[in-house]
Amino acid sequence: MVTYMDTKLLWLTALAVTMCAVSFTSGMSLYGMCLTTCTKCSNEFGSRFNEGMCQEVCGETNGKSIESSCETGFDVDKRSKETVHICRKYCVSCVLRYGHSYSGEKCANLCMDTEGMSIDADCMNMDFWNLNVRRRST
């Protein structure tokens, strides 16, 4: 004979197992999205971007570093780290805003070459625009 307590315990166990499964799969998908972002950043920023280092950070944070993935993949000289980091951050925001119309690789290369002095805060430097790529209007 099944009692009320047995039924209640069964439902609570099923609920706990379901919550654990959902938590596990969402963590895995976050990790997968982080790895995908590393690949996209590598394609966008070229040889100056270290995809392996980005993937390591994804693994260490279980994918929670996805927002800063494009920033974590750059090897930067320690003496110019802060200004180059700020410059690259603007490059990343321009790429996120305008996609392939804005060349993140050119922007990042200039950040590295000028030790962060080439900040394009408004995404208006025409040297970084890929004029042959049409932007989609939203």
Short mmCIF file of N, CA and C in Angstrom, two decimals:
data_model
loop_
_atom_site.label_atom_id
_atom_site.label_comp_id
_atom_site.label_asym_id
_atom_site.label_seq_id
_atom_site.Cartn_x
_atom_site.Cartn_y
_atom_site.Cartn_z
N MET A 1 0.84 -1.17 0.00
CA MET A 1 0.00 0.00 0.00
C MET A 1 0.89 1.24 0.00
N VAL A 2 0.63 2.16 -0.92
CA VAL A 2 1.41 3.38 -1.05
C VAL A 2 0.76 4.45 -0.19
N THR A 3 1.56 5.06 0.66
CA THR A 3 1.02 6.09 1.53
C THR A 3 1.25 7.47 0.95
N TYR A 4 0.63 8.44 1.56
CA TYR A 4 0.79 9.83 1.15
C TYR A 4 2.25 10.27 1.26
N MET A 5 2.93 9.85 2.31
CA MET A 5 4.34 10.22 2.52
C MET A 5 5.23 9.61 1.44
N ASP A 6 4.94 8.38 1.02
CA ASP A 6 5.72 7.75 -0.05
C ASP A 6 5.57 8.53 -1.35
N THR A 7 4.36 8.93 -1.67
CA THR A 7 4.10 9.69 -2.89
C THR A 7 4.80 11.05 -2.83
N LYS A 8 4.70 11.69 -1.69
CA LYS A 8 5.34 13.01 -1.52
C LYS A 8 6.86 12.88 -1.66
N LEU A 9 7.44 11.87 -1.05
CA LEU A 9 8.89 11.64 -1.14
C LEU A 9 9.31 11.36 -2.58
N LEU A 10 8.50 10.58 -3.29
CA LEU A 10 8.79 10.27 -4.69
C LEU A 10 8.79 11.55 -5.55
N TRP A 11 7.80 12.41 -5.36
CA TRP A 11 7.73 13.66 -6.12
C TRP A 11 8.88 14.61 -5.76
N LEU A 12 9.24 14.69 -4.51
CA LEU A 12 10.36 15.54 -4.11
C LEU A 12 11.68 15.03 -4.71
N THR A 13 11.85 13.72 -4.73
CA THR A 13 13.06 13.14 -5.32
C THR A 13 13.10 13.43 -6.82
N ALA A 14 11.97 13.26 -7.50
CA ALA A 14 11.91 13.54 -8.93
C ALA A 14 12.20 15.01 -9.21
N LEU A 15 11.67 15.89 -8.37
CA LEU A 15 11.92 17.33 -8.54
C LEU A 15 13.40 17.66 -8.34
N ALA A 16 14.03 17.07 -7.33
CA ALA A 16 15.46 17.32 -7.08
C ALA A 16 16.32 16.82 -8.23
N VAL A 17 16.01 15.65 -8.75
CA VAL A 17 16.77 15.09 -9.87
C VAL A 17 16.61 15.98 -11.10
N THR A 18 15.40 16.43 -11.36
CA THR A 18 15.15 17.31 -12.52
C THR A 18 15.91 18.62 -12.38
N MET A 19 15.91 19.21 -11.19
CA MET A 19 16.62 20.48 -10.99
C MET A 19 18.13 20.29 -11.19
N CYS A 20 18.67 19.19 -10.72
CA CYS A 20 20.10 18.92 -10.91
C CYS A 20 20.42 18.73 -12.39
N ALA A 21 19.55 18.03 -13.11
CA ALA A 21 19.77 17.80 -14.53
C ALA A 21 19.72 19.10 -15.31
N VAL A 22 18.76 19.97 -14.99
CA VAL A 22 18.65 21.27 -15.67
C VAL A 22 19.87 22.12 -15.37
N SER A 23 20.32 22.11 -14.12
CA SER A 23 21.50 22.88 -13.75
C SER A 23 22.73 22.38 -14.49
N PHE A 24 22.89 21.07 -14.60
CA PHE A 24 24.04 20.49 -15.28
C PHE A 24 24.03 20.82 -16.76
N THR A 25 22.88 20.69 -17.42
CA THR A 25 22.83 20.93 -18.87
C THR A 25 22.98 22.40 -19.18
N SER A 26 22.46 23.29 -18.35
CA SER A 26 22.63 24.72 -18.63
C SER A 26 24.09 25.12 -18.44
N GLY A 27 24.78 24.49 -17.47
CA GLY A 27 26.21 24.75 -17.29
C GLY A 27 27.01 24.28 -18.48
N MET A 28 26.65 23.14 -19.02
CA MET A 28 27.34 22.61 -20.19
C MET A 28 27.10 23.49 -21.41
N SER A 29 25.88 23.96 -21.58
CA SER A 29 25.61 24.79 -22.74
C SER A 29 26.32 26.14 -22.61
N LEU A 30 26.46 26.64 -21.40
CA LEU A 30 27.19 27.89 -21.19
C LEU A 30 28.66 27.70 -21.56
N TYR A 31 29.22 26.55 -21.19
CA TYR A 31 30.59 26.23 -21.55
C TYR A 31 30.74 26.13 -23.07
N GLY A 32 29.79 25.47 -23.71
CA GLY A 32 29.81 25.35 -25.17
C GLY A 32 29.71 26.70 -25.86
N MET A 33 28.84 27.57 -25.33
CA MET A 33 28.72 28.91 -25.91
C MET A 33 30.00 29.70 -25.74
N CYS A 34 30.67 29.51 -24.61
CA CYS A 34 31.93 30.20 -24.37
C CYS A 34 32.99 29.75 -25.38
N LEU A 35 33.06 28.44 -25.63
CA LEU A 35 34.02 27.93 -26.61
C LEU A 35 33.71 28.46 -28.01
N THR A 36 32.43 28.53 -28.35
CA THR A 36 32.02 29.07 -29.64
C THR A 36 32.42 30.53 -29.76
N THR A 37 32.27 31.28 -28.67
CA THR A 37 32.66 32.68 -28.66
C THR A 37 34.17 32.82 -28.88
N CYS A 38 34.95 31.93 -28.27
CA CYS A 38 36.41 31.95 -28.47
C CYS A 38 36.75 31.78 -29.95
N THR A 39 36.07 30.86 -30.61
CA THR A 39 36.31 30.62 -32.03
C THR A 39 35.94 31.85 -32.85
N LYS A 40 34.80 32.46 -32.53
CA LYS A 40 34.38 33.67 -33.25
C LYS A 40 35.37 34.80 -33.03
N CYS A 41 35.84 34.95 -31.80
CA CYS A 41 36.82 36.00 -31.50
C CYS A 41 38.11 35.75 -32.27
N SER A 42 38.52 34.49 -32.33
CA SER A 42 39.73 34.14 -33.07
C SER A 42 39.59 34.47 -34.54
N ASN A 43 38.43 34.18 -35.11
CA ASN A 43 38.18 34.52 -36.51
C ASN A 43 38.17 36.04 -36.73
N GLU A 44 37.62 36.76 -35.76
CA GLU A 44 37.49 38.21 -35.90
C GLU A 44 38.80 38.95 -35.66
N PHE A 45 39.59 38.50 -34.67
CA PHE A 45 40.78 39.25 -34.28
C PHE A 45 42.08 38.66 -34.83
N GLY A 46 42.02 37.52 -35.48
CA GLY A 46 43.19 36.99 -36.17
C GLY A 46 44.30 36.50 -35.28
N SER A 47 45.52 36.67 -35.76
CA SER A 47 46.69 36.06 -35.12
C SER A 47 47.03 36.66 -33.76
N ARG A 48 46.55 37.84 -33.45
CA ARG A 48 46.84 38.45 -32.14
C ARG A 48 45.98 37.83 -31.03
N PHE A 49 44.98 37.05 -31.40
CA PHE A 49 44.08 36.44 -30.42
C PHE A 49 44.50 35.01 -30.16
N ASN A 50 44.62 34.63 -28.90
CA ASN A 50 45.05 33.29 -28.50
C ASN A 50 43.81 32.48 -28.14
N GLU A 51 43.31 31.70 -29.10
CA GLU A 51 42.09 30.93 -28.89
C GLU A 51 42.27 29.89 -27.79
N GLY A 52 43.44 29.28 -27.71
CA GLY A 52 43.71 28.27 -26.68
C GLY A 52 43.59 28.85 -25.28
N MET A 53 44.14 30.06 -25.07
CA MET A 53 44.06 30.70 -23.77
C MET A 53 42.61 31.02 -23.43
N CYS A 54 41.85 31.47 -24.42
CA CYS A 54 40.44 31.78 -24.23
C CYS A 54 39.68 30.52 -23.81
N GLN A 55 39.97 29.40 -24.47
CA GLN A 55 39.31 28.14 -24.15
C GLN A 55 39.67 27.66 -22.75
N GLU A 56 40.92 27.90 -22.33
CA GLU A 56 41.32 27.54 -20.97
C GLU A 56 40.52 28.31 -19.94
N VAL A 57 40.33 29.62 -20.20
CA VAL A 57 39.56 30.44 -19.28
C VAL A 57 38.10 29.97 -19.24
N CYS A 58 37.57 29.56 -20.38
CA CYS A 58 36.21 29.00 -20.41
C CYS A 58 36.13 27.77 -19.51
N GLY A 59 37.14 26.92 -19.58
CA GLY A 59 37.16 25.72 -18.75
C GLY A 59 37.28 26.04 -17.28
N GLU A 60 38.13 27.01 -16.95
CA GLU A 60 38.35 27.38 -15.54
C GLU A 60 37.10 28.01 -14.93
N THR A 61 36.32 28.73 -15.74
CA THR A 61 35.13 29.41 -15.22
C THR A 61 33.84 28.66 -15.55
N ASN A 62 33.96 27.47 -16.14
CA ASN A 62 32.82 26.67 -16.58
C ASN A 62 31.90 27.47 -17.51
N GLY A 63 32.50 28.29 -18.34
CA GLY A 63 31.76 29.04 -19.35
C GLY A 63 31.26 30.39 -18.89
N LYS A 64 31.44 30.75 -17.62
CA LYS A 64 30.91 32.01 -17.10
C LYS A 64 31.70 33.22 -17.60
N SER A 65 32.84 33.00 -18.23
CA SER A 65 33.64 34.10 -18.75
C SER A 65 33.22 34.50 -20.16
N ILE A 66 32.05 34.06 -20.58
CA ILE A 66 31.63 34.26 -21.97
C ILE A 66 31.59 35.73 -22.35
N GLU A 67 31.18 36.62 -21.45
CA GLU A 67 31.09 38.03 -21.78
C GLU A 67 32.45 38.66 -22.06
N SER A 68 33.48 38.16 -21.40
CA SER A 68 34.80 38.76 -21.58
C SER A 68 35.71 37.87 -22.42
N SER A 69 35.16 36.90 -23.12
CA SER A 69 35.99 35.96 -23.86
C SER A 69 36.91 36.65 -24.86
N CYS A 70 36.40 37.65 -25.57
CA CYS A 70 37.25 38.32 -26.55
C CYS A 70 38.34 39.14 -25.88
N GLU A 71 38.17 39.47 -24.62
CA GLU A 71 39.21 40.22 -23.92
C GLU A 71 40.25 39.31 -23.31
N THR A 72 39.87 38.07 -22.97
CA THR A 72 40.81 37.19 -22.28
C THR A 72 41.80 36.52 -23.21
N GLY A 73 41.59 36.58 -24.51
CA GLY A 73 42.45 35.87 -25.43
C GLY A 73 43.63 36.64 -25.97
N PHE A 74 43.90 37.80 -25.43
CA PHE A 74 45.02 38.60 -25.92
C PHE A 74 46.21 38.49 -24.98
N ASP A 75 47.39 38.25 -25.55
CA ASP A 75 48.63 38.29 -24.78
C ASP A 75 49.14 39.72 -24.83
N VAL A 76 49.31 40.33 -23.68
CA VAL A 76 49.68 41.74 -23.64
C VAL A 76 50.92 41.92 -22.79
N ASP A 77 51.81 42.78 -23.24
CA ASP A 77 53.00 43.15 -22.48
C ASP A 77 52.55 43.81 -21.18
N LYS A 78 53.12 43.40 -20.05
CA LYS A 78 52.67 43.88 -18.74
C LYS A 78 52.74 45.41 -18.60
N ARG A 79 53.74 46.06 -19.18
CA ARG A 79 53.87 47.51 -18.98
C ARG A 79 52.76 48.30 -19.66
N SER A 80 52.15 47.74 -20.68
CA SER A 80 51.09 48.48 -21.36
C SER A 80 49.74 47.80 -21.21
N LYS A 81 49.65 46.91 -20.25
CA LYS A 81 48.47 46.08 -20.13
C LYS A 81 47.17 46.88 -19.94
N GLU A 82 47.16 47.85 -19.06
CA GLU A 82 45.92 48.56 -18.76
C GLU A 82 45.41 49.36 -19.96
N THR A 83 46.28 50.13 -20.61
CA THR A 83 45.82 50.94 -21.74
C THR A 83 45.45 50.08 -22.94
N VAL A 84 46.20 49.01 -23.18
CA VAL A 84 45.87 48.11 -24.28
C VAL A 84 44.55 47.40 -23.99
N HIS A 85 44.34 47.02 -22.74
CA HIS A 85 43.09 46.37 -22.34
C HIS A 85 41.89 47.29 -22.61
N ILE A 86 42.01 48.53 -22.25
CA ILE A 86 40.93 49.50 -22.48
C ILE A 86 40.69 49.67 -23.98
N CYS A 87 41.75 49.81 -24.73
CA CYS A 87 41.64 49.97 -26.18
C CYS A 87 40.95 48.76 -26.81
N ARG A 88 41.37 47.55 -26.43
CA ARG A 88 40.77 46.33 -26.97
C ARG A 88 39.30 46.22 -26.59
N LYS A 89 38.98 46.69 -25.39
CA LYS A 89 37.59 46.63 -24.93
C LYS A 89 36.69 47.44 -25.88
N TYR A 90 37.19 48.59 -26.32
CA TYR A 90 36.43 49.38 -27.29
C TYR A 90 36.33 48.64 -28.62
N CYS A 91 37.40 47.96 -29.03
CA CYS A 91 37.35 47.17 -30.28
C CYS A 91 36.27 46.10 -30.18
N VAL A 92 36.25 45.40 -29.06
CA VAL A 92 35.26 44.34 -28.86
C VAL A 92 33.85 44.91 -28.90
N SER A 93 33.64 46.05 -28.24
CA SER A 93 32.29 46.62 -28.23
C SER A 93 31.87 47.06 -29.64
N CYS A 94 32.81 47.55 -30.44
CA CYS A 94 32.48 47.93 -31.82
C CYS A 94 32.13 46.71 -32.66
N VAL A 95 32.87 45.61 -32.46
CA VAL A 95 32.58 44.39 -33.20
C VAL A 95 31.21 43.84 -32.78
N LEU A 96 30.92 43.88 -31.49
CA LEU A 96 29.61 43.40 -31.02
C LEU A 96 28.49 44.27 -31.57
N ARG A 97 28.75 45.55 -31.69
CA ARG A 97 27.72 46.47 -32.18
C ARG A 97 27.51 46.37 -33.69
N TYR A 98 28.61 46.26 -34.45
CA TYR A 98 28.51 46.34 -35.91
C TYR A 98 28.86 45.05 -36.64
N GLY A 99 29.26 44.02 -35.92
CA GLY A 99 29.55 42.73 -36.55
C GLY A 99 30.74 42.79 -37.49
N HIS A 100 30.64 42.07 -38.60
CA HIS A 100 31.75 41.98 -39.55
C HIS A 100 31.98 43.27 -40.33
N SER A 101 31.10 44.24 -40.17
CA SER A 101 31.33 45.52 -40.84
C SER A 101 32.51 46.25 -40.22
N TYR A 102 32.80 45.95 -38.98
CA TYR A 102 33.90 46.59 -38.25
C TYR A 102 35.00 45.56 -38.07
N SER A 103 36.22 45.88 -38.49
CA SER A 103 37.33 44.93 -38.42
C SER A 103 37.97 44.95 -37.03
N GLY A 104 37.60 43.96 -36.23
CA GLY A 104 38.18 43.84 -34.90
C GLY A 104 39.67 43.54 -34.95
N GLU A 105 40.09 42.80 -35.98
CA GLU A 105 41.51 42.46 -36.11
C GLU A 105 42.35 43.71 -36.33
N LYS A 106 41.94 44.58 -37.24
CA LYS A 106 42.68 45.82 -37.48
C LYS A 106 42.73 46.69 -36.24
N CYS A 107 41.59 46.80 -35.57
CA CYS A 107 41.51 47.61 -34.36
C CYS A 107 42.43 47.06 -33.27
N ALA A 108 42.37 45.75 -33.04
CA ALA A 108 43.20 45.12 -32.00
C ALA A 108 44.68 45.23 -32.33
N ASN A 109 45.03 45.05 -33.61
CA ASN A 109 46.44 45.18 -34.01
C ASN A 109 46.96 46.58 -33.73
N LEU A 110 46.14 47.59 -34.04
CA LEU A 110 46.58 48.96 -33.79
C LEU A 110 46.67 49.24 -32.29
N CYS A 111 45.78 48.66 -31.50
CA CYS A 111 45.87 48.80 -30.04
C CYS A 111 47.20 48.27 -29.54
N MET A 112 47.58 47.10 -30.03
CA MET A 112 48.84 46.49 -29.61
C MET A 112 50.03 47.31 -30.09
N ASP A 113 49.99 47.74 -31.37
CA ASP A 113 51.12 48.47 -31.95
C ASP A 113 51.32 49.84 -31.31
N THR A 114 50.23 50.49 -30.89
CA THR A 114 50.33 51.83 -30.31
C THR A 114 50.28 51.80 -28.79
N GLU A 115 50.37 50.60 -28.21
CA GLU A 115 50.30 50.40 -26.76
C GLU A 115 49.04 51.03 -26.17
N GLY A 116 47.94 50.91 -26.88
CA GLY A 116 46.65 51.35 -26.37
C GLY A 116 46.27 52.78 -26.66
N MET A 117 47.10 53.49 -27.44
CA MET A 117 46.82 54.90 -27.70
C MET A 117 45.85 55.14 -28.86
N SER A 118 45.41 54.08 -29.53
CA SER A 118 44.56 54.25 -30.71
C SER A 118 43.09 53.97 -30.40
N ILE A 119 42.64 54.31 -29.23
CA ILE A 119 41.27 54.00 -28.81
C ILE A 119 40.25 54.60 -29.78
N ASP A 120 39.33 53.73 -30.24
CA ASP A 120 38.26 54.16 -31.14
C ASP A 120 36.95 54.05 -30.36
N ALA A 121 36.75 54.97 -29.43
CA ALA A 121 35.62 54.90 -28.50
C ALA A 121 34.27 54.96 -29.19
N ASP A 122 34.17 55.71 -30.27
CA ASP A 122 32.88 55.87 -30.95
C ASP A 122 32.73 54.98 -32.18
N CYS A 123 33.69 54.11 -32.41
CA CYS A 123 33.69 53.20 -33.58
C CYS A 123 33.64 54.00 -34.88
N MET A 124 34.33 55.12 -34.94
CA MET A 124 34.26 56.00 -36.10
C MET A 124 35.52 55.99 -36.97
N ASN A 125 36.55 55.24 -36.59
CA ASN A 125 37.77 55.20 -37.38
C ASN A 125 37.49 54.42 -38.66
N MET A 126 37.45 55.11 -39.79
CA MET A 126 37.08 54.49 -41.06
C MET A 126 38.09 53.44 -41.53
N ASP A 127 39.31 53.47 -40.99
CA ASP A 127 40.30 52.45 -41.35
C ASP A 127 39.89 51.06 -40.85
N PHE A 128 39.01 51.01 -39.87
CA PHE A 128 38.59 49.74 -39.29
C PHE A 128 37.32 49.19 -39.93
N TRP A 129 36.72 49.93 -40.81
CA TRP A 129 35.45 49.50 -41.40
C TRP A 129 35.70 48.67 -42.66
N ASN A 130 35.00 47.58 -42.76
CA ASN A 130 35.01 46.75 -43.96
C ASN A 130 33.88 47.27 -44.86
N LEU A 131 34.22 48.12 -45.78
CA LEU A 131 33.21 48.78 -46.57
C LEU A 131 32.49 47.84 -47.53
N ASN A 132 33.06 46.69 -47.81
CA ASN A 132 32.41 45.75 -48.73
C ASN A 132 31.39 44.84 -48.03
N VAL A 133 31.27 44.96 -46.70
CA VAL A 133 30.29 44.17 -45.95
C VAL A 133 29.12 45.07 -45.61
N ARG A 134 27.94 44.65 -45.98
CA ARG A 134 26.75 45.45 -45.69
C ARG A 134 26.24 45.11 -44.30
N ARG A 135 25.86 46.15 -43.58
CA ARG A 135 25.25 45.95 -42.28
C ARG A 135 23.77 45.69 -42.47
N ARG A 136 23.24 44.81 -41.63
CA ARG A 136 21.80 44.59 -41.62
C ARG A 136 21.15 45.67 -40.80
N SER A 137 20.09 46.22 -41.30
CA SER A 137 19.39 47.23 -40.50
C SER A 137 18.43 46.52 -39.55
N THR A 138 18.43 47.01 -38.32
CA THR A 138 17.59 46.38 -37.29
C THR A 138 16.33 47.14 -37.07
#
